[in-house]
GROMACS .gro file of N, CA and C in nm:
model
  477
    1MET      N    1  -0.261   2.081   0.462
    1MET     CA    2  -0.296   2.045   0.602
    1MET      C    3  -0.429   1.972   0.599
    2LEU      N    4  -0.405   1.871   0.698
    2LEU     CA    5  -0.477   1.774   0.750
    2LEU      C    6  -0.577   1.789   0.828
    3ASP      N    7  -0.712   1.744   0.809
    3ASP     CA    8  -0.801   1.752   0.897
    3ASP      C    9  -0.797   1.723   1.034
    4GLN      N   10  -0.866   1.786   1.122
    4GLN     CA   11  -0.826   1.767   1.267
    4GLN      C   12  -0.834   1.641   1.307
    5SER      N   13  -0.920   1.554   1.228
    5SER     CA   14  -0.984   1.443   1.307
    5SER      C   15  -0.844   1.329   1.254
    6TYR      N   16  -0.780   1.368   1.184
    6TYR     CA   17  -0.625   1.265   1.162
    6TYR      C   18  -0.519   1.297   1.266
    7TYR      N   19  -0.533   1.390   1.331
    7TYR     CA   20  -0.437   1.429   1.469
    7TYR      C   21  -0.506   1.342   1.581
    8GLU      N   22  -0.675   1.374   1.561
    8GLU     CA   23  -0.707   1.283   1.678
    8GLU      C   24  -0.706   1.129   1.686
    9LYS      N   25  -0.719   1.091   1.555
    9LYS     CA   26  -0.681   0.920   1.526
    9LYS      C   27  -0.541   0.918   1.569
   10ALA      N   28  -0.446   1.023   1.524
   10ALA     CA   29  -0.292   0.940   1.544
   10ALA      C   30  -0.292   0.987   1.695
   11ASP      N   31  -0.337   1.080   1.775
   11ASP     CA   32  -0.336   1.057   1.948
   11ASP      C   33  -0.413   0.962   1.973
   12GLU      N   34  -0.528   0.871   1.920
   12GLU     CA   35  -0.579   0.729   1.969
   12GLU      C   36  -0.480   0.647   1.958
   13ILE      N   37  -0.422   0.637   1.839
   13ILE     CA   38  -0.308   0.517   1.788
   13ILE      C   39  -0.202   0.506   1.906
   14ILE      N   40  -0.109   0.647   1.920
   14ILE     CA   41  -0.007   0.688   2.009
   14ILE      C   42  -0.075   0.639   2.154
   15ALA      N   43  -0.164   0.681   2.210
   15ALA     CA   44  -0.214   0.640   2.332
   15ALA      C   45  -0.199   0.462   2.346
   16ARG      N   46  -0.230   0.426   2.232
   16ARG     CA   47  -0.259   0.265   2.223
   16ARG      C   48  -0.100   0.204   2.289
   17TYR      N   49  -0.017   0.264   2.236
   17TYR     CA   50   0.107   0.232   2.248
   17TYR      C   51   0.224   0.273   2.338
   18GLY      N   52   0.171   0.423   2.377
   18GLY     CA   53   0.253   0.491   2.483
   18GLY      C   54   0.354   0.592   2.433
   19LYS      N   55   0.371   0.690   2.461
   19LYS     CA   56   0.463   0.793   2.417
   19LYS      C   57   0.585   0.779   2.444
   20LYS      N   58   0.670   0.682   2.379
   20LYS     CA   59   0.781   0.633   2.384
   20LYS      C   60   0.850   0.615   2.237
   21PRO      N   61   0.977   0.651   2.251
   21PRO     CA   62   1.023   0.630   2.119
   21PRO      C   63   1.026   0.469   2.021
   22SER      N   64   1.008   0.383   2.126
   22SER     CA   65   0.999   0.243   2.066
   22SER      C   66   0.880   0.221   2.018
   23SER      N   67   0.774   0.323   2.019
   23SER     CA   68   0.633   0.311   1.982
   23SER      C   69   0.625   0.363   1.832
   24LEU      N   70   0.732   0.420   1.777
   24LEU     CA   71   0.735   0.452   1.637
   24LEU      C   72   0.683   0.399   1.546
   25ILE      N   73   0.740   0.296   1.510
   25ILE     CA   74   0.699   0.179   1.383
   25ILE      C   75   0.565   0.106   1.411
   26PRO      N   76   0.520   0.079   1.572
   26PRO     CA   77   0.363   0.046   1.529
   26PRO      C   78   0.273   0.136   1.513
   27VAL      N   79   0.314   0.270   1.542
   27VAL     CA   80   0.212   0.376   1.543
   27VAL      C   81   0.200   0.381   1.403
   28MET      N   82   0.323   0.423   1.329
   28MET     CA   83   0.347   0.466   1.174
   28MET      C   84   0.278   0.349   1.108
   29GLN      N   85   0.254   0.201   1.134
   29GLN     CA   86   0.180   0.097   1.106
   29GLN      C   87   0.035   0.112   1.089
   30ASP      N   88   0.014   0.141   1.220
   30ASP     CA   89  -0.116   0.182   1.228
   30ASP      C   90  -0.223   0.308   1.203
   31ILE      N   91  -0.118   0.393   1.154
   31ILE     CA   92  -0.144   0.522   1.072
   31ILE      C   93  -0.183   0.478   0.937
   32GLN      N   94  -0.074   0.419   0.875
   32GLN     CA   95  -0.073   0.362   0.752
   32GLN      C   96  -0.207   0.277   0.725
   33ALA      N   97  -0.233   0.202   0.816
   33ALA     CA   98  -0.349   0.075   0.785
   33ALA      C   99  -0.457   0.169   0.800
   34GLU      N  100  -0.500   0.276   0.860
   34GLU     CA  101  -0.606   0.351   0.868
   34GLU      C  102  -0.629   0.439   0.748
   35TYR      N  103  -0.513   0.499   0.713
   35TYR     CA  104  -0.540   0.579   0.598
   35TYR      C  105  -0.482   0.526   0.456
   36ARG      N  106  -0.426   0.435   0.448
   36ARG     CA  107  -0.364   0.352   0.336
   36ARG      C  108  -0.250   0.455   0.269
   37TYR      N  109  -0.190   0.523   0.359
   37TYR     CA  110  -0.073   0.585   0.359
   37TYR      C  111  -0.028   0.660   0.453
   38LEU      N  112   0.097   0.719   0.491
   38LEU     CA  113   0.148   0.777   0.599
   38LEU      C  114   0.168   0.892   0.559
   39PRO      N  115   0.071   0.995   0.596
   39PRO     CA  116   0.079   1.127   0.568
   39PRO      C  117   0.216   1.192   0.624
   40GLY      N  118   0.296   1.279   0.539
   40GLY     CA  119   0.429   1.366   0.613
   40GLY      C  120   0.382   1.416   0.753
   41GLU      N  121   0.268   1.499   0.754
   41GLU     CA  122   0.244   1.596   0.867
   41GLU      C  123   0.223   1.498   0.975
   42LEU      N  124   0.138   1.409   0.950
   42LEU     CA  125   0.140   1.292   1.054
   42LEU      C  126   0.240   1.215   1.113
   43LEU      N  127   0.343   1.211   1.019
   43LEU     CA  128   0.487   1.146   1.070
   43LEU      C  129   0.551   1.249   1.154
   44ILE      N  130   0.563   1.405   1.148
   44ILE     CA  131   0.622   1.471   1.228
   44ILE      C  132   0.559   1.483   1.352
   45TYR      N  133   0.384   1.473   1.338
   45TYR     CA  134   0.345   1.505   1.471
   45TYR      C  135   0.357   1.372   1.544
   46THR      N  136   0.371   1.277   1.510
   46THR     CA  137   0.381   1.145   1.608
   46THR      C  138   0.530   1.156   1.630
   47ALA      N  139   0.607   1.201   1.573
   47ALA     CA  140   0.761   1.192   1.605
   47ALA      C  141   0.789   1.301   1.720
   48HIS      N  142   0.673   1.419   1.701
   48HIS     CA  143   0.697   1.515   1.839
   48HIS      C  144   0.641   1.456   1.933
   49GLN      N  145   0.544   1.358   1.925
   49GLN     CA  146   0.429   1.329   2.049
   49GLN      C  147   0.520   1.246   2.118
   50ILE      N  148   0.611   1.128   2.053
   50ILE     CA  149   0.672   1.009   2.130
   50ILE      C  150   0.836   1.066   2.165
   51GLY      N  151   0.883   1.182   2.099
   51GLY     CA  152   0.990   1.228   2.174
   51GLY      C  153   1.087   1.174   2.038
   52VAL      N  154   1.083   1.150   1.922
   52VAL     CA  155   1.182   1.112   1.847
   52VAL      C  156   1.208   1.215   1.728
   53PRO      N  157   1.328   1.278   1.696
   53PRO     CA  158   1.398   1.359   1.604
   53PRO      C  159   1.291   1.342   1.461
   54ASP      N  160   1.243   1.458   1.389
   54ASP     CA  161   1.148   1.448   1.256
   54ASP      C  162   1.281   1.351   1.211
   55ALA      N  163   1.413   1.384   1.183
   55ALA     CA  164   1.522   1.291   1.103
   55ALA      C  165   1.490   1.146   1.118
   56ARG      N  166   1.492   1.098   1.220
   56ARG     CA  167   1.503   0.972   1.241
   56ARG      C  168   1.346   0.902   1.200
   57ALA      N  169   1.248   0.996   1.235
   57ALA     CA  170   1.129   0.917   1.182
   57ALA      C  171   1.122   0.916   1.037
   58TYR      N  172   1.185   1.012   0.953
   58TYR     CA  173   1.146   1.005   0.827
   58TYR      C  174   1.269   0.898   0.758
   59SER      N  175   1.372   0.870   0.843
   59SER     CA  176   1.486   0.765   0.811
   59SER      C  177   1.401   0.637   0.815
   60VAL      N  178   1.329   0.591   0.940
   60VAL     CA  179   1.245   0.496   0.936
   60VAL      C  180   1.173   0.478   0.816
   61ALA      N  181   1.085   0.549   0.807
   61ALA     CA  182   0.946   0.559   0.702
   61ALA      C  183   1.017   0.532   0.566
   62THR      N  184   1.136   0.603   0.522
   62THR     CA  185   1.190   0.578   0.400
   62THR      C  186   1.264   0.449   0.376
   63PHE      N  187   1.315   0.393   0.489
   63PHE     CA  188   1.385   0.275   0.525
   63PHE      C  189   1.303   0.155   0.453
   64TYR      N  190   1.170   0.135   0.536
   64TYR     CA  191   1.122   0.019   0.499
   64TYR      C  192   1.020   0.049   0.357
   65GLU      N  193   0.998  -0.023   0.286
   65GLU     CA  194   0.928  -0.035   0.165
   65GLU      C  195   0.784  -0.022   0.178
   66ASN      N  196   0.747  -0.104   0.311
   66ASN     CA  197   0.615  -0.103   0.331
   66ASN      C  198   0.524   0.051   0.355
   67PHE      N  199   0.615   0.133   0.399
   67PHE     CA  200   0.540   0.269   0.418
   67PHE      C  201   0.546   0.342   0.306
   68SER      N  202   0.451   0.447   0.276
   68SER     CA  203   0.408   0.510   0.157
   68SER      C  204   0.370   0.633   0.199
   69PHE      N  205   0.441   0.732   0.140
   69PHE     CA  206   0.380   0.882   0.151
   69PHE      C  207   0.292   0.933   0.059
   70GLU      N  208   0.272   0.847  -0.012
   70GLU     CA  209   0.166   0.855  -0.126
   70GLU      C  210   0.031   0.796  -0.091
   71PRO      N  211  -0.084   0.809  -0.106
   71PRO     CA  212  -0.223   0.765  -0.091
   71PRO      C  213  -0.222   0.648  -0.187
   72LYS      N  214  -0.279   0.520  -0.112
   72LYS     CA  215  -0.313   0.427  -0.180
   72LYS      C  216  -0.464   0.405  -0.233
   73GLY      N  217  -0.468   0.321  -0.306
   73GLY     CA  218  -0.616   0.304  -0.341
   73GLY      C  219  -0.693   0.199  -0.242
   74LYS      N  220  -0.813   0.193  -0.264
   74LYS     CA  221  -0.895   0.088  -0.188
   74LYS      C  222  -0.812  -0.046  -0.176
   75TYR      N  223  -0.790  -0.065  -0.303
   75TYR     CA  224  -0.731  -0.223  -0.347
   75TYR      C  225  -0.595  -0.181  -0.395
   76VAL      N  226  -0.519  -0.254  -0.328
   76VAL     CA  227  -0.356  -0.254  -0.355
   76VAL      C  228  -0.309  -0.397  -0.416
   77ILE      N  229  -0.273  -0.371  -0.535
   77ILE     CA  230  -0.255  -0.494  -0.615
   77ILE      C  231  -0.096  -0.489  -0.635
   78LYS      N  232  -0.037  -0.578  -0.583
   78LYS     CA  233   0.096  -0.620  -0.562
   78LYS      C  234   0.131  -0.724  -0.658
   79VAL      N  235   0.198  -0.712  -0.771
   79VAL     CA  236   0.262  -0.796  -0.897
   79VAL      C  237   0.404  -0.857  -0.863
   80CYS      N  238   0.393  -0.970  -0.810
   80CYS     CA  239   0.515  -1.049  -0.812
   80CYS      C  240   0.618  -1.048  -0.932
   81ASP      N  241   0.726  -1.013  -0.930
   81ASP     CA  242   0.813  -1.018  -1.021
   81ASP      C  243   0.954  -1.083  -0.991
   82GLY      N  244   0.940  -1.158  -0.895
   82GLY     CA  245   1.037  -1.244  -0.872
   82GLY      C  246   1.089  -1.357  -0.976
   83THR      N  247   1.209  -1.430  -0.950
   83THR     CA  248   1.245  -1.529  -1.066
   83THR      C  249   1.129  -1.573  -1.096
   84ALA      N  250   1.067  -1.691  -0.986
   84ALA     CA  251   0.963  -1.776  -1.052
   84ALA      C  252   0.835  -1.703  -1.138
   85CYS      N  253   0.822  -1.597  -1.093
   85CYS     CA  254   0.688  -1.546  -1.139
   85CYS      C  255   0.736  -1.460  -1.286
   86HIS      N  256   0.827  -1.430  -1.274
   86HIS     CA  257   0.898  -1.324  -1.400
   86HIS      C  258   0.891  -1.451  -1.517
   87VAL      N  259   0.965  -1.598  -1.493
   87VAL     CA  260   1.004  -1.666  -1.595
   87VAL      C  261   0.889  -1.727  -1.606
   88ARG      N  262   0.755  -1.717  -1.533
   88ARG     CA  263   0.617  -1.787  -1.578
   88ARG      C  264   0.537  -1.647  -1.631
   89LYS      N  265   0.579  -1.540  -1.648
   89LYS     CA  266   0.533  -1.451  -1.760
   89LYS      C  267   0.431  -1.334  -1.660
   90SER      N  268   0.493  -1.309  -1.573
   90SER     CA  269   0.431  -1.194  -1.477
   90SER      C  270   0.399  -1.063  -1.541
   91MET      N  271   0.503  -1.023  -1.621
   91MET     CA  272   0.488  -0.902  -1.714
   91MET      C  273   0.378  -0.865  -1.781
   92PRO      N  274   0.337  -0.961  -1.878
   92PRO     CA  275   0.206  -0.940  -1.937
   92PRO      C  276   0.078  -0.914  -1.845
   93ILE      N  277   0.093  -0.988  -1.724
   93ILE     CA  278  -0.009  -0.970  -1.615
   93ILE      C  279  -0.004  -0.808  -1.547
   94LEU      N  280   0.104  -0.758  -1.530
   94LEU     CA  281   0.149  -0.613  -1.478
   94LEU      C  282   0.071  -0.518  -1.609
   95GLU      N  283   0.137  -0.599  -1.730
   95GLU     CA  284   0.082  -0.498  -1.846
   95GLU      C  285  -0.064  -0.456  -1.872
   96GLU      N  286  -0.139  -0.585  -1.830
   96GLU     CA  287  -0.277  -0.606  -1.858
   96GLU      C  288  -0.359  -0.500  -1.766
   97LEU      N  289  -0.315  -0.508  -1.631
   97LEU     CA  290  -0.356  -0.438  -1.507
   97LEU      C  291  -0.325  -0.290  -1.558
   98GLN      N  292  -0.206  -0.214  -1.602
   98GLN     CA  293  -0.193  -0.090  -1.630
   98GLN      C  294  -0.272  -0.054  -1.736
   99LYS      N  295  -0.299  -0.147  -1.832
   99LYS     CA  296  -0.391  -0.114  -1.957
   99LYS      C  297  -0.539  -0.119  -1.896
  100GLN      N  298  -0.573  -0.176  -1.835
  100GLN     CA  299  -0.700  -0.222  -1.795
  100GLN      C  300  -0.749  -0.092  -1.692
  101LEU      N  301  -0.664  -0.040  -1.606
  101LEU     CA  302  -0.675   0.066  -1.524
  101LEU      C  303  -0.613   0.202  -1.590
  102GLY      N  304  -0.576   0.215  -1.639
  102GLY     CA  305  -0.526   0.365  -1.745
  102GLY      C  306  -0.404   0.385  -1.618
  103LEU      N  307  -0.313   0.281  -1.628
  103LEU     CA  308  -0.176   0.355  -1.546
  103LEU      C  309  -0.062   0.324  -1.606
  104GLY      N  310   0.050   0.347  -1.532
  104GLY     CA  311   0.178   0.305  -1.612
  104GLY      C  312   0.295   0.325  -1.526
  105LYS      N  313   0.421   0.349  -1.561
  105LYS     CA  314   0.543   0.342  -1.494
  105LYS      C  315   0.543   0.481  -1.387
  106LYS      N  316   0.505   0.574  -1.402
  106LYS     CA  317   0.485   0.680  -1.353
  106LYS      C  318   0.340   0.675  -1.243
  107LYS      N  319   0.247   0.650  -1.326
  107LYS     CA  320   0.105   0.655  -1.226
  107LYS      C  321   0.082   0.530  -1.198
  108HIS      N  322   0.077   0.498  -1.051
  108HIS     CA  323   0.045   0.380  -0.987
  108HIS      C  324  -0.111   0.353  -0.930
  109THR      N  325  -0.183   0.479  -0.913
  109THR     CA  326  -0.307   0.457  -0.830
  109THR      C  327  -0.396   0.537  -0.955
  110THR      N  328  -0.528   0.483  -0.962
  110THR     CA  329  -0.623   0.549  -1.010
  110THR      C  330  -0.677   0.637  -1.004
  111ASP      N  331  -0.737   0.741  -1.041
  111ASP     CA  332  -0.783   0.863  -1.003
  111ASP      C  333  -0.933   0.863  -0.899
  112ASP      N  334  -1.020   0.732  -0.895
  112ASP     CA  335  -1.084   0.745  -0.824
  112ASP      C  336  -1.064   0.674  -0.668
  113MET      N  337  -0.908   0.619  -0.661
  113MET     CA  338  -0.866   0.593  -0.546
  113MET      C  339  -0.903   0.455  -0.539
  114MET      N  340  -0.952   0.374  -0.651
  114MET     CA  341  -0.986   0.245  -0.605
  114MET      C  342  -0.873   0.146  -0.641
  115PHE      N  343  -0.753   0.153  -0.685
  115PHE     CA  344  -0.685   0.088  -0.738
  115PHE      C  345  -0.532   0.144  -0.724
  116THR      N  346  -0.457   0.079  -0.665
  116THR     CA  347  -0.298   0.125  -0.656
  116THR      C  348  -0.236  -0.026  -0.700
  117VAL      N  349  -0.132  -0.034  -0.824
  117VAL     CA  350  -0.065  -0.143  -0.883
  117VAL      C  351   0.070  -0.136  -0.847
  118GLU      N  352   0.138  -0.221  -0.789
  118GLU     CA  353   0.279  -0.203  -0.769
  118GLU      C  354   0.370  -0.337  -0.821
  119THR      N  355   0.482  -0.344  -0.824
  119THR     CA  356   0.547  -0.463  -0.811
  119THR      C  357   0.625  -0.486  -0.702
  120VAL      N  358   0.653  -0.633  -0.674
  120VAL     CA  359   0.730  -0.657  -0.570
  120VAL      C  360   0.824  -0.752  -0.611
  121SER      N  361   0.922  -0.778  -0.511
  121SER     CA  362   1.004  -0.889  -0.571
  121SER      C  363   0.998  -1.008  -0.534
  122CYS      N  364   0.909  -1.075  -0.407
  122CYS     CA  365   0.879  -1.191  -0.413
  122CYS      C  366   0.722  -1.177  -0.327
  123LEU      N  367   0.654  -1.250  -0.338
  123LEU     CA  368   0.523  -1.278  -0.237
  123LEU      C  369   0.519  -1.417  -0.183
  124GLY      N  370   0.634  -1.501  -0.198
  124GLY     CA  371   0.666  -1.597  -0.119
  124GLY      C  372   0.559  -1.727  -0.182
  125ALA      N  373   0.514  -1.718  -0.267
  125ALA     CA  374   0.442  -1.821  -0.315
  125ALA      C  375   0.487  -1.869  -0.475
  126CYS      N  376   0.611  -1.888  -0.463
  126CYS     CA  377   0.667  -1.972  -0.586
  126CYS      C  378   0.637  -2.031  -0.642
  127GLY      N  379   0.578  -2.161  -0.603
  127GLY     CA  380   0.514  -2.290  -0.656
  127GLY      C  381   0.376  -2.235  -0.719
  128LEU      N  382   0.317  -2.110  -0.711
  128LEU     CA  383   0.204  -2.085  -0.751
  128LEU      C  384   0.215  -1.983  -0.868
  129ALA      N  385   0.350  -1.950  -0.906
  129ALA     CA  386   0.353  -1.875  -0.995
  129ALA      C  387   0.273  -1.857  -1.108
  130PRO      N  388   0.260  -1.749  -1.209
  130PRO     CA  389   0.272  -1.623  -1.156
  130PRO      C  390   0.157  -1.555  -1.043
  131THR      N  391   0.185  -1.474  -0.951
  131THR     CA  392   0.099  -1.451  -0.845
  131THR      C  393   0.076  -1.307  -0.853
  132LEU      N  394  -0.030  -1.293  -0.777
  132LEU     CA  395  -0.033  -1.102  -0.742
  132LEU      C  396  -0.109  -1.149  -0.595
  133MET      N  397  -0.124  -1.025  -0.548
  133MET     CA  398  -0.182  -1.011  -0.430
  133MET      C  399  -0.265  -0.895  -0.412
  134VAL      N  400  -0.374  -0.892  -0.351
  134VAL     CA  401  -0.473  -0.805  -0.364
  134VAL      C  402  -0.496  -0.767  -0.207
  135ASN      N  403  -0.472  -0.658  -0.161
  135ASN     CA  404  -0.445  -0.659  -0.021
  135ASN      C  405  -0.356  -0.762   0.045
  136ASP      N  406  -0.466  -0.846   0.120
  136ASP     CA  407  -0.392  -0.959   0.179
  136ASP      C  408  -0.409  -1.107   0.107
  137GLU      N  409  -0.487  -1.100   0.002
  137GLU     CA  410  -0.504  -1.224  -0.039
  137GLU      C  411  -0.435  -1.251  -0.176
  138VAL      N  412  -0.388  -1.352  -0.180
  138VAL     CA  413  -0.294  -1.418  -0.275
  138VAL      C  414  -0.392  -1.467  -0.361
  139HIS      N  415  -0.373  -1.434  -0.500
  139HIS     CA  416  -0.411  -1.486  -0.641
  139HIS      C  417  -0.325  -1.582  -0.699
  140PRO      N  418  -0.345  -1.715  -0.702
  140PRO     CA  419  -0.201  -1.769  -0.795
  140PRO      C  420  -0.234  -1.816  -0.928
  141LYS      N  421  -0.144  -1.846  -1.008
  141LYS     CA  422  -0.138  -1.905  -1.154
  141LYS      C  423  -0.212  -1.777  -1.231
  142MET      N  424  -0.195  -1.664  -1.245
  142MET     CA  425  -0.226  -1.584  -1.306
  142MET      C  426  -0.235  -1.524  -1.443
  143THR      N  427  -0.329  -1.504  -1.520
  143THR     CA  428  -0.328  -1.492  -1.647
  143THR      C  429  -0.366  -1.355  -1.676
  144PRO      N  430  -0.327  -1.294  -1.786
  144PRO     CA  431  -0.384  -1.191  -1.819
  144PRO      C  432  -0.537  -1.162  -1.843
  145GLU      N  433  -0.569  -1.262  -1.898
  145GLU     CA  434  -0.738  -1.285  -1.879
  145GLU      C  435  -0.802  -1.298  -1.744
  146LYS      N  436  -0.736  -1.374  -1.663
  146LYS     CA  437  -0.796  -1.383  -1.535
  146LYS      C  438  -0.778  -1.242  -1.482
  147VAL      N  439  -0.688  -1.163  -1.477
  147VAL     CA  440  -0.683  -1.002  -1.453
  147VAL      C  441  -0.811  -0.940  -1.511
  148VAL      N  442  -0.867  -0.946  -1.595
  148VAL     CA  443  -0.991  -0.870  -1.673
  148VAL      C  444  -1.109  -0.895  -1.543
  149ALA      N  445  -1.097  -1.066  -1.522
  149ALA     CA  446  -1.214  -1.114  -1.435
  149ALA      C  447  -1.186  -1.073  -1.324
  150LEU      N  448  -1.055  -1.066  -1.258
  150LEU     CA  449  -1.041  -1.014  -1.113
  150LEU      C  450  -1.086  -0.873  -1.097
  151LEU      N  451  -1.052  -0.788  -1.187
  151LEU     CA  452  -1.107  -0.609  -1.171
  151LEU      C  453  -1.234  -0.621  -1.186
  152GLN      N  454  -1.328  -0.700  -1.267
  152GLN     CA  455  -1.483  -0.676  -1.256
  152GLN      C  456  -1.522  -0.766  -1.133
  153GLU      N  457  -1.470  -0.853  -1.057
  153GLU     CA  458  -1.507  -0.876  -0.950
  153GLU      C  459  -1.482  -0.792  -0.823
  154LEU      N  460  -1.361  -0.731  -0.825
  154LEU     CA  461  -1.328  -0.592  -0.735
  154LEU      C  462  -1.421  -0.514  -0.756
  155ARG      N  463  -1.472  -0.463  -0.912
  155ARG     CA  464  -1.533  -0.322  -0.915
  155ARG      C  465  -1.699  -0.348  -0.890
  156GLY      N  466  -1.733  -0.524  -0.843
  156GLY     CA  467  -1.871  -0.558  -0.834
  156GLY      C  468  -1.943  -0.565  -0.955
  157GLU      N  469  -1.863  -0.591  -1.088
  157GLU     CA  470  -1.933  -0.586  -1.221
  157GLU      C  471  -1.974  -0.748  -1.190
  158THR      N  472  -2.049  -0.770  -1.300
  158THR     CA  473  -2.076  -0.944  -1.317
  158THR      C  474  -1.997  -0.975  -1.435
  159ALA      N  475  -1.931  -1.073  -1.460
  159ALA     CA  476  -1.856  -1.083  -1.553
  159ALA      C  477  -1.947  -1.174  -1.668
   0.00000   0.00000   0.00000
């Protein structure tokens, strides 16, 4: 059960776009931006408020990879594993991140909700491979050593 403040925030977001079916995706995007994930209860609430069947709301949320029903960390780190990045050794970068953060194939977010690590097919920065992205910032030509320094920086530690 979500706190009442979640529903109040959803109402604010819905009011911004209007109570109409075409508001579904922008409302979902703003809710996810607010909470770093899309709570299932808010998705149903939103669907009811804008007149969309629950099944349609779920089908949209599960169709687009950007939407997540799992809470994400403060820093979402996306490691590119597209062809250019893979050939230039993106997997050792992913492995170093997982090692440093105690994550793996099944666990993607740290217990303190500080970091979430995901792989993506392409970040569109092939000439800078291997790359990773922290929230909206691209980090080019990464190495496992640079990963350690980046995590220290994000944690506010001095290198």
